[in-house]
Coordinates of C-alpha atoms and ligand atoms in Angstrom, one line a residue:
M1 CA 0.0 0.1 -0.1
I2 CA 1.3 3.5 -0.8
D3 CA 2.0 5.7 2.2
P4 CA 0.3 9.0 1.3
F5 CA 2.6 10.9 3.6
A6 CA 5.8 9.4 2.1
W7 CA 4.3 9.8 -1.5
T8 CA 3.6 13.5 -1.0
A9 CA 6.9 14.0 0.7
G10 CA 8.5 12.4 -2.2
W11 CA 6.8 14.6 -4.8
I12 CA 7.8 17.8 -2.9
H13 CA 11.3 16.5 -2.6
E14 CA 11.6 15.6 -6.4
T15 CA 9.7 18.7 -7.7
F16 CA 11.0 21.5 -5.5
L17 CA 13.9 20.5 -3.2
I18 CA 16.3 18.5 -5.3
P19 CA 16.3 21.2 -8.1
T20 CA 16.9 23.9 -5.4
L21 CA 19.6 21.9 -3.8
W22 CA 21.3 21.1 -7.3
R23 CA 21.2 24.7 -8.3
F24 CA 22.9 25.8 -4.9
G25 CA 25.5 23.0 -4.9
L26 CA 23.9 21.5 -1.6
M27 CA 23.3 17.9 -2.8
Q28 CA 25.0 16.5 0.4
W29 CA 21.6 17.5 2.0
E30 CA 19.5 15.4 -0.4
D31 CA 18.5 12.7 2.3
Q32 CA 17.9 15.2 5.1
S33 CA 15.7 17.3 2.7
F34 CA 13.6 14.4 2.1
A35 CA 13.2 13.9 5.9
W36 CA 12.3 17.7 6.2
A37 CA 9.5 17.3 3.4
L38 CA 8.2 14.2 5.4
F39 CA 8.0 16.2 8.6
A40 CA 6.5 19.2 6.8
V41 CA 3.8 16.9 5.6
Y42 CA 3.3 15.7 9.2
G43 CA 3.2 19.4 10.0
V44 CA 0.3 19.9 7.6
L45 CA -1.3 16.6 9.1
Q46 CA -0.9 18.4 12.5
I47 CA -2.7 21.5 11.4
V48 CA -5.6 19.4 9.7
L49 CA -5.9 17.4 12.9
N50 CA -6.0 20.6 15.2
Y51 CA -8.7 22.0 12.9
A52 CA -10.7 18.7 13.0
I53 CA -10.6 18.5 16.8
C54 CA -10.7 22.2 17.8
L55 CA -13.0 23.8 15.2
P56 CA -16.0 21.8 16.2
A57 CA -15.3 22.6 19.8
E58 CA -15.1 26.3 19.1
R59 CA -18.0 26.2 16.7
F60 CA -20.5 24.4 18.8
A61 CA -19.5 25.2 22.3
P62 CA -17.7 28.7 22.1
L63 CA -16.8 30.7 25.2
V64 CA -16.7 34.0 23.6
R65 CA -18.3 35.2 20.3
W66 CA -16.8 38.1 18.3
E67 CA -18.3 39.9 15.5
R68 CA -15.0 40.1 13.5
K69 CA -12.0 38.1 14.2
D70 CA -9.3 40.3 12.5
S71 CA -6.4 39.4 14.7
V72 CA -6.9 35.7 14.5
W73 CA -5.8 35.5 10.9
M74 CA -2.2 36.6 12.0
D75 CA -2.3 33.5 14.4
V76 CA -3.1 31.3 11.2
V77 CA 0.0 32.7 9.5
Y78 CA 2.0 31.9 12.8
T79 CA 0.8 28.4 12.7
L80 CA 1.7 27.8 9.1
V81 CA 5.3 29.2 9.5
A82 CA 5.7 27.2 12.8
R83 CA 4.4 23.8 11.7
I84 CA 5.6 23.6 8.1
G85 CA 8.8 25.6 8.6
V86 CA 10.3 25.8 12.0
F87 CA 8.9 22.5 13.4
P88 CA 10.5 20.3 10.8
L89 CA 13.7 22.3 10.7
A90 CA 14.1 22.2 14.5
T91 CA 12.9 18.9 15.4
F92 CA 14.7 16.9 12.6
F93 CA 17.7 18.9 11.3
A94 CA 18.8 20.7 14.5
F95 CA 18.1 17.8 16.7
Y96 CA 19.8 15.3 14.3
W97 CA 22.7 17.7 13.9
A98 CA 23.1 18.3 17.7
Q99 CA 22.7 14.5 18.6
T100 CA 25.2 13.5 15.8
N101 CA 27.8 16.2 16.7
I102 CA 27.6 16.5 20.5
N103 CA 27.2 12.8 21.1
G104 CA 30.1 12.2 18.6
W105 CA 32.2 14.7 20.4
L106 CA 31.5 13.3 23.8
T107 CA 32.1 9.7 22.7
D108 CA 35.4 10.7 21.2
H109 CA 36.4 12.2 24.5
G110 CA 35.6 8.9 26.3
Y111 CA 32.1 9.9 27.7
V112 CA 29.1 7.9 26.5
P113 CA 25.9 10.1 27.0
P114 CA 23.4 8.2 29.3
T115 CA 20.0 7.2 27.9
L116 CA 16.8 6.5 29.7
E117 CA 17.4 2.9 29.1
T118 CA 20.9 2.8 30.2
L119 CA 19.9 4.6 33.5
F120 CA 16.9 2.3 34.0
P121 CA 17.5 -1.0 32.3
A122 CA 14.0 -2.2 33.2
L123 CA 12.7 0.1 30.4
M124 CA 14.6 -1.9 27.7
G125 CA 12.0 -3.5 25.5
M126 CA 9.3 -1.2 26.6
P127 CA 9.3 1.5 24.0
V128 CA 5.8 2.9 24.6
L129 CA 6.6 3.4 28.4
S130 CA 9.9 5.0 27.4
F131 CA 8.1 7.3 25.1
L132 CA 5.6 8.3 27.7
I133 CA 8.4 9.0 30.1
Y134 CA 10.1 11.2 27.5
A135 CA 6.9 13.1 27.0
V136 CA 6.6 13.7 30.7
V137 CA 10.3 14.8 31.2
L138 CA 10.2 17.2 28.2
D139 CA 7.0 18.7 29.6
F140 CA 8.5 19.2 32.9
A141 CA 11.5 20.9 31.1
D142 CA 9.0 23.2 29.3
Y143 CA 7.3 24.1 32.5
W144 CA 10.5 25.7 33.7
R145 CA 11.3 27.3 30.2
H146 CA 7.8 28.9 30.3
R147 CA 8.0 30.0 34.1
F148 CA 11.5 31.7 33.2
S149 CA 10.0 33.4 30.4
H150 CA 7.7 35.1 32.6
T151 CA 10.1 36.1 35.4
I152 CA 13.1 37.0 33.4
G153 CA 12.2 40.7 32.1
W154 CA 13.7 40.7 28.7
W155 CA 12.3 37.2 27.9
Y156 CA 8.9 38.3 28.9
G157 CA 9.2 41.1 26.4
L158 CA 9.3 38.4 23.8
H159 CA 6.7 36.2 25.4
A160 CA 4.3 39.1 25.7
L161 CA 3.5 38.5 22.1
H162 CA 1.9 35.2 23.0
H163 CA -0.1 36.9 25.7
A164 CA -1.2 40.0 23.7
Q165 CA -3.9 38.2 21.9
R166 CA -7.2 39.2 23.0
Q167 CA -9.1 36.8 20.6
M168 CA -7.6 33.6 21.8
T169 CA -8.3 30.6 19.6
F170 CA -6.6 27.3 19.1
W171 CA -4.5 29.1 16.3
A172 CA -3.0 31.2 19.1
D173 CA -0.7 28.3 20.1
D174 CA 2.0 29.1 17.6
R175 CA 1.7 33.0 18.1
N176 CA 5.3 33.4 19.4
H177 CA 8.3 35.7 18.8
I178 CA 10.7 34.0 16.4
V179 CA 13.5 34.5 19.0
D180 CA 11.2 33.0 21.6
D181 CA 10.7 30.0 19.2
V182 CA 14.4 29.5 18.8
I183 CA 15.1 29.5 22.6
T184 CA 12.1 27.1 23.0
Y185 CA 13.5 24.6 20.6
V186 CA 17.1 24.9 21.9
W187 CA 15.7 24.2 25.4
F188 CA 13.7 21.2 24.1
I189 CA 16.6 20.0 22.1
G190 CA 18.9 20.3 25.1
A191 CA 16.5 18.5 27.4
A192 CA 15.9 15.7 24.7
L193 CA 19.7 15.3 24.3
L194 CA 20.2 14.9 28.1
I195 CA 17.7 12.2 28.5
G196 CA 18.8 10.4 25.1
V197 CA 15.5 10.7 23.1
P198 CA 16.1 8.7 19.8
P199 CA 16.3 11.2 16.9
L200 CA 13.1 9.8 15.1
Q201 CA 10.9 9.9 18.3
F202 CA 11.7 13.6 19.0
P203 CA 9.6 15.1 16.1
I204 CA 6.8 12.7 17.0
L205 CA 7.0 13.6 20.8
I206 CA 6.8 17.4 19.8
L207 CA 3.9 16.6 17.4
L208 CA 1.8 15.0 20.2
L209 CA 2.6 17.6 22.8
K210 CA 1.7 20.4 20.4
L211 CA -1.8 18.8 19.8
V212 CA -2.7 19.1 23.5
E213 CA -1.1 22.5 23.5
S214 CA -3.3 23.7 20.5
F215 CA -6.5 22.4 22.1
S216 CA -5.7 24.2 25.4
H217 CA -5.9 27.5 23.6
A218 CA -9.2 26.6 22.0
N219 CA -12.2 29.3 22.7
T220 CA -14.6 26.7 24.1
R221 CA -16.6 26.0 27.1
I222 CA -15.9 22.1 26.9
S223 CA -14.7 21.2 30.2
F224 CA -12.4 18.1 31.0
G225 CA -14.1 17.6 34.4
W226 CA -12.6 17.8 37.9
L227 CA -10.3 14.8 37.3
G228 CA -9.6 15.4 33.7
E229 CA -8.3 18.8 34.0
R230 CA -6.0 17.6 36.8
L231 CA -4.6 15.0 34.3
L232 CA -4.3 17.1 31.2
V233 CA -4.1 20.7 30.6
S234 CA -7.6 21.9 29.6
P235 CA -8.7 25.1 27.8
Q236 CA -10.0 26.5 31.1
F237 CA -6.6 25.9 32.8
H238 CA -4.5 27.6 30.0
R239 CA -7.0 30.4 29.6
A240 CA -6.3 31.3 33.3
H241 CA -2.8 31.6 32.2
H242 CA -3.8 34.0 29.4
G243 CA -6.1 35.9 31.8
L244 CA -5.5 39.7 31.9
K245 CA -4.3 39.5 35.5
A246 CA -1.9 36.6 34.7
A247 CA 0.2 38.5 32.1
G248 CA 3.6 39.2 33.4
R249 CA 5.8 38.1 36.3
N250 CA 3.4 36.4 38.8
S251 CA 1.4 34.3 36.6
C252 CA 0.0 30.7 37.0
N253 CA -0.7 27.5 35.1
Y254 CA 2.7 27.4 33.3
G255 CA 2.4 23.7 32.3
A256 CA 1.7 23.1 28.6
V257 CA 0.5 19.4 28.6
F258 CA 0.3 18.0 32.2
P259 CA -0.9 20.3 35.0
W260 CA 1.0 18.2 37.5
W261 CA 4.1 20.6 37.6
D262 CA 1.8 23.4 38.6
M263 CA 0.0 21.4 41.2
M264 CA 3.4 20.3 42.8
L265 CA 5.1 23.7 42.7
R266 CA 1.9 25.6 43.8
T267 CA 1.4 27.7 40.6
A268 CA -1.8 25.9 39.7
D269 CA -5.1 27.9 39.4
F270 CA -8.2 25.9 38.5
R271 CA -10.8 28.6 38.4
H272 CA -13.1 28.7 35.5
D273 CA -14.1 32.5 35.6
V274 CA -11.4 33.7 33.3
V275 CA -12.9 34.9 29.9
E276 CA -10.9 37.8 28.7
T277 CA -7.5 37.3 27.5
G278 CA -4.5 39.7 26.7
D279 CA -1.7 41.7 28.1
E280 CA -3.1 45.4 28.7
R281 CA 0.4 46.6 29.1
A282 CA 1.8 45.1 25.9
P283 CA 2.1 47.5 23.0
E284 CA -1.0 47.5 20.7
A285 CA 1.1 46.6 17.6
M286 CA 1.6 43.2 19.3
A287 CA -2.1 42.5 19.6
T288 CA -3.3 43.7 16.3
G289 CA -0.3 44.6 14.2
G290 CA 1.0 42.6 11.1
W291 CA 3.7 39.9 11.5
W292 CA 6.6 42.2 11.3
A293 CA 5.1 44.9 13.6
Q294 CA 4.5 42.2 16.2
Q295 CA 8.0 40.9 15.8
K296 CA 9.6 44.5 16.0
A297 CA 7.3 45.2 19.1
G298 CA 8.6 42.2 20.8
L299 CA 12.2 43.1 20.2
L300 CA 11.7 46.7 21.4
L301 CA 9.8 45.7 24.5
S302 CA 12.6 43.0 25.3
W303 CA 15.2 45.5 24.8
R304 CA 13.4 48.0 27.0
L305 CA 13.0 45.5 29.9
L306 CA 16.5 44.5 29.5
T307 CA 17.9 47.9 29.9
R308 CA 15.4 49.0 32.5
R309 CA 17.6 48.0 35.4
R310 CA 20.7 49.7 33.9
R311 CA 18.8 52.9 33.6
R312 CA 17.9 52.5 37.3
R313 CA 14.4 53.7 36.8
P314 CA 11.7 52.2 38.9
A315 CA 9.1 51.1 36.4
P316 CA 6.0 49.8 38.2
A317 CA 4.0 50.5 35.0
E318 CA 6.2 48.2 32.7
V319 CA 5.1 45.0 31.3
G320 CA 6.0 42.1 33.4
V321 CA 5.4 43.4 36.8
T322 CA 1.6 42.7 37.2
T323 CA 0.5 40.8 40.2
R324 CA -2.2 38.4 40.6
P325 CA -4.7 39.2 43.4
Ligands
LIG401 ZN1 3.0 32.5 29.2
LIG402 ZN1 -0.6 30.0 25.6

């Protein structure tokens, strides 16, 4: 039977990628470029899956209704760039490159990096359990990345772009500053290298984690129930993180997939009354501007917050210093 994903990737590879690589003398990347095409196809599949799951939830059980959804369109652009471009590049190329080079260098110097299976031999021959443990560990690493991105001023200047959206839908998941995206993937890749995630499992792990993340941004009243929302991050749980009062330094609900880290570290907030989202102190360009305007506003805000201390100005009105009641 023909694998439709491999077939489509093969078509993209032969029609566009090989001629381009040939033209620029980059044929040594031929095999990797097929893998990129394959993961870009998976990226499209991910968008289709997101659409199929999240759209009915938003259409039939919406939380907020807007007459116009002008700023949602920019989030669609973010999603396409992130899932078809950044995701395959980061999860396949960058991870593959880092794994080969860093592990090679370490092995050359007499140090064999540990993997989950070598640390816990009981996991040998239990790939599904190892896969789940990788997902849990990566999500824990992501909890800290997200928490730091709120507490470190210049980092929040970039992350504020994610929080500036007042019309939050499932498309908002990928609404991030490009520098923040790079940091996120470096962080993920570092964590995955530390625990020895096999190269081909990494993109699949990110794919699944992102699916839960997208749904958690959905504009829907659908509830996971008392137990469900303590097992997996629900739209209500993540909406509380996007609430007006949660923008900035003292936020809550940093977990992307599992709410356990917030429960353990006392940053969880399970209230269901948060409806409005956004960051009132973020520049307007971040909420309603075009792609370039949003990226520029993120860099400027980040710079302002970085140099704020040096200027020794008390800045209570700056972004990133709001407090939750
Ligand atoms: Zn955040
Ligand atoms: Zn979010």
